[in-house]
Amino acid sequence: LLPCDISTAVAAKRDNRRIDPSKLIIMSDIHISGEFDTDGKPKHYPYNPICFQQQANEILAMRPLPANVLVFGDVAWDYGLEEDYRYAAELLAPLEKAGIKVTLGLGNHDRRDAFFKAFPQYAKTTPVAGRAVSVVKLPDVDFVMLDSLTEKPDLKPRQSTTVSGTISDEQIEWLKGYLAKSDRPVILGAHHPLNELHNLTKMLVDSPTVAAFIYGHVHIWNKSVSIIRPREPQHMLPTVALPATFYGDIGFAVMRTSPKGAKIT
């Protein structure tokens, strides 16, 4: 049995479709492989592109469409090959053609050089040189996608990056300045959970501007609270772990924002 049901995949059309700027899709661990067998089928888990396409079709069938889709890392299958990102770009293209802005983060199965070659816009727009950091402006909140990928210094073509995550000091310094100037709530995201990102967690203790933290990596759908501000229980930080698209918990989450807050289902 395939780990996802493809029978409900829906072909979507763009005509007469409204886009809701306060609605966004958050997903993670899409693990797209650009390697193919001689018969033209994807290697490794050939059903994974089918699972991702099913979810992309479900997004395209929404009324109204979300304005944004955020992917929280592990875009590539295993080693972060250039062909993985080229194929991922093909699979993401229908979303962008429908007017949905797609923002990608990096996880432990990604590689920056290959990613930046396939998606050069990220190297140009990142506020932190050498890292894939993105800022998405929503009507009622800003969303900041951080880069928690830890690359080994001498990666070989078929060598995986480090599984655990880190946030570079340069990102922390930039984030401090960004939060100090922000007059709106900020939601942070990264591929790895907070318990691996110690310098970020320490910084967030004194950053009430940050309203929530969202991550992937664990392939589990889970909403909880991180107690990183013990002296201010009213400011405990909500955290959300996102499912993957093909293994473990499967699916994506829908976030709707308003002046009163954000709701994720």
Short mmCIF file of C-alpha atoms in Angstrom, two decimals, residues 5-196:
data_model
loop_
_atom_site.label_atom_id
_atom_site.label_comp_id
_atom_site.label_asym_id
_atom_site.label_seq_id
_atom_site.Cartn_x
_atom_site.Cartn_y
_atom_site.Cartn_z
CA ASP A 5 -4.15 8.01 -0.93
CA ILE A 6 -3.88 9.43 -4.44
CA SER A 7 -7.49 8.75 -5.37
CA THR A 8 -8.65 12.21 -4.28
CA ALA A 9 -6.18 14.21 -6.37
CA VAL A 10 -8.04 17.07 -8.04
CA ALA A 11 -7.00 18.93 -11.19
CA ALA A 12 -7.39 22.65 -10.48
CA LYS A 13 -8.05 25.55 -12.83
CA ARG A 14 -7.05 29.13 -12.21
CA ASP A 15 -10.00 30.91 -13.78
CA ASN A 16 -12.15 33.06 -11.49
CA ARG A 17 -10.16 32.13 -8.38
CA ARG A 18 -9.75 34.63 -5.53
CA ILE A 19 -6.64 34.69 -3.35
CA ASP A 20 -6.90 35.25 0.42
CA PRO A 21 -3.82 37.17 1.68
CA SER A 22 -4.51 36.03 5.28
CA LYS A 23 -4.49 32.34 4.36
CA LEU A 24 -1.29 30.36 3.96
CA ILE A 25 -0.21 26.72 3.72
CA ILE A 26 2.64 25.48 5.88
CA MET A 27 4.29 22.17 5.04
CA SER A 28 7.63 20.43 5.46
CA ASP A 29 9.86 17.55 4.43
CA ILE A 30 8.72 17.19 0.84
CA HIS A 31 11.91 15.20 0.01
CA ILE A 32 11.78 15.39 -3.78
CA SER A 33 14.24 13.16 -5.69
CA GLY A 34 15.32 14.26 -9.14
CA GLU A 35 16.99 10.92 -9.91
CA PHE A 36 15.14 8.62 -12.29
CA ASP A 37 15.45 4.96 -13.31
CA THR A 38 15.93 3.96 -16.93
CA ASP A 39 12.14 3.59 -17.26
CA GLY A 40 11.66 7.23 -16.28
CA LYS A 41 10.30 6.57 -12.79
CA PRO A 42 11.79 8.41 -9.78
CA LYS A 43 14.26 6.36 -7.77
CA HIS A 44 14.04 5.69 -4.04
CA TYR A 45 10.41 6.36 -3.12
CA PRO A 46 8.69 6.84 -6.48
CA TYR A 47 5.35 7.51 -4.78
CA ASN A 48 6.67 10.60 -3.00
CA PRO A 49 6.23 12.95 -5.99
CA ILE A 50 2.71 11.53 -6.35
CA CYS A 51 1.97 12.28 -2.68
CA PHE A 52 3.31 15.80 -3.04
CA GLN A 53 1.34 16.39 -6.23
CA GLN A 54 -1.83 15.20 -4.49
CA GLN A 55 -1.34 17.78 -1.77
CA ALA A 56 -0.47 20.48 -4.30
CA ASN A 57 -3.69 19.68 -6.15
CA GLU A 58 -5.66 19.91 -2.91
CA ILE A 59 -4.16 23.37 -2.34
CA LEU A 60 -5.00 24.46 -5.89
CA ALA A 61 -8.58 23.30 -5.42
CA MET A 62 -9.11 25.54 -2.38
CA ARG A 63 -11.50 28.45 -2.59
CA PRO A 64 -10.16 30.98 -1.93
CA LEU A 65 -6.56 30.14 -2.75
CA PRO A 66 -3.93 30.84 -0.11
CA ALA A 67 -1.58 33.69 -0.89
CA ASN A 68 1.46 31.78 0.37
CA VAL A 69 2.90 28.28 0.68
CA LEU A 70 5.82 27.89 3.08
CA VAL A 71 7.99 24.74 2.97
CA PHE A 72 10.06 24.18 6.10
CA GLY A 73 13.06 22.42 4.65
CA ASP A 74 14.19 19.04 3.39
CA VAL A 75 13.16 20.03 -0.10
CA ALA A 76 15.63 17.47 -1.49
CA TRP A 77 15.48 13.72 -1.10
CA ASP A 78 18.73 12.88 0.69
CA TYR A 79 21.94 14.54 -0.56
CA GLY A 80 20.63 17.85 -1.88
CA LEU A 81 21.46 17.20 -5.52
CA GLU A 82 20.89 19.87 -8.16
CA GLU A 83 18.47 17.57 -10.00
CA ASP A 84 16.38 17.28 -6.81
CA TYR A 85 15.83 21.04 -6.79
CA ARG A 86 15.17 21.22 -10.52
CA TYR A 87 12.46 18.59 -10.19
CA ALA A 88 11.08 20.29 -7.07
CA ALA A 89 10.84 23.53 -9.07
CA GLU A 90 8.76 21.70 -11.70
CA LEU A 91 6.40 20.31 -9.07
CA LEU A 92 6.02 23.71 -7.38
CA ALA A 93 5.44 25.58 -10.64
CA PRO A 94 1.62 25.00 -10.77
CA LEU A 95 1.27 26.71 -7.38
CA GLU A 96 3.22 29.73 -8.52
CA LYS A 97 1.38 29.88 -11.85
CA ALA A 98 -1.86 30.06 -9.85
CA GLY A 99 -0.58 33.20 -8.13
CA ILE A 100 0.58 31.54 -4.90
CA LYS A 101 3.96 32.68 -3.56
CA VAL A 102 6.13 29.71 -2.54
CA THR A 103 8.85 30.20 0.09
CA LEU A 104 11.37 27.41 0.73
CA GLY A 105 13.48 26.75 3.80
CA LEU A 106 16.49 24.44 4.14
CA GLY A 107 16.77 21.27 6.22
CA ASN A 108 19.42 18.69 6.97
CA HIS A 109 18.93 16.90 3.62
CA ASP A 110 19.50 20.09 1.64
CA ARG A 111 22.66 21.75 0.32
CA ARG A 112 23.01 25.48 -0.10
CA ASP A 113 25.16 25.59 -3.25
CA ALA A 114 22.85 23.29 -5.20
CA PHE A 115 19.77 25.03 -3.81
CA PHE A 116 21.03 28.50 -4.75
CA LYS A 117 21.84 27.30 -8.28
CA ALA A 118 18.28 26.08 -8.80
CA PHE A 119 16.66 28.95 -6.89
CA PRO A 120 19.05 31.92 -7.35
CA GLN A 121 16.46 34.41 -6.09
CA TYR A 122 17.09 33.24 -2.51
CA ALA A 123 20.77 34.18 -2.70
CA LYS A 124 19.71 37.66 -3.84
CA THR A 125 16.91 38.35 -1.38
CA THR A 126 18.29 36.83 1.84
CA PRO A 127 19.10 39.43 4.51
CA VAL A 128 21.90 37.16 5.81
CA ALA A 129 24.58 36.44 3.22
CA GLY A 130 25.20 32.76 2.58
CA ARG A 131 22.02 31.61 4.32
CA ALA A 132 18.51 31.02 2.95
CA VAL A 133 16.58 33.43 5.19
CA SER A 134 13.21 34.75 4.03
CA VAL A 135 10.73 37.31 5.33
CA VAL A 136 7.08 36.90 4.32
CA LYS A 137 4.81 39.86 5.03
CA LEU A 138 1.26 38.84 5.94
CA PRO A 139 -1.58 41.30 6.61
CA ASP A 140 -1.40 40.93 10.40
CA VAL A 141 1.97 39.30 11.12
CA ASP A 142 5.46 38.93 9.68
CA PHE A 143 6.84 35.48 9.09
CA VAL A 144 10.60 34.85 9.23
CA MET A 145 12.03 31.60 7.84
CA LEU A 146 15.48 30.90 9.29
CA ASP A 147 18.17 28.59 7.89
CA SER A 148 19.02 25.81 10.37
CA LEU A 149 21.01 23.62 7.94
CA THR A 150 24.38 22.48 9.34
CA GLU A 151 26.65 21.54 6.46
CA LYS A 152 29.83 19.53 6.88
CA PRO A 153 32.95 21.41 5.78
CA ASP A 154 34.00 18.94 3.07
CA LEU A 155 30.87 17.35 1.62
CA LYS A 156 31.27 14.69 -1.04
CA PRO A 157 28.64 14.23 -3.79
CA ARG A 158 26.90 11.35 -2.00
CA GLN A 159 27.38 12.45 1.58
CA SER A 160 24.53 13.69 3.77
CA THR A 161 24.75 16.88 5.76
CA THR A 162 24.66 16.92 9.57
CA VAL A 163 21.28 15.78 10.93
CA SER A 164 21.16 18.21 13.85
CA GLY A 165 20.45 21.86 13.25
CA THR A 166 22.04 25.19 14.14
CA ILE A 167 21.28 28.86 13.62
CA SER A 168 24.38 30.83 12.66
CA ASP A 169 25.50 33.75 14.81
CA GLU A 170 25.00 36.04 11.82
CA GLN A 171 21.32 35.07 11.70
CA ILE A 172 20.92 35.69 15.42
CA GLU A 173 22.42 39.17 15.13
CA TRP A 174 20.26 40.03 12.13
CA LEU A 175 17.16 38.68 13.88
CA LYS A 176 17.83 40.77 16.99
CA GLY A 177 17.90 43.90 14.86
CA TYR A 178 14.82 42.87 12.90
CA LEU A 179 12.78 42.20 16.03
CA ALA A 180 13.93 45.44 17.66
CA LYS A 181 12.52 47.42 14.72
CA SER A 182 9.34 45.38 14.30
CA ASP A 183 6.03 46.90 15.39
CA ARG A 184 4.01 43.76 14.61
CA PRO A 185 3.94 40.16 15.87
CA VAL A 186 6.52 37.87 14.26
CA ILE A 187 6.24 34.13 13.70
CA LEU A 188 9.55 32.31 13.35
CA GLY A 189 10.13 29.13 11.40
CA ALA A 190 13.03 26.77 10.75
CA HIS A 191 13.45 23.13 9.82
CA HIS A 192 14.73 22.00 13.22
CA PRO A 193 12.96 22.16 16.61
CA LEU A 194 13.92 24.67 19.29
CA ASN A 195 15.57 22.08 21.52
CA GLU A 196 18.36 21.87 18.91
#
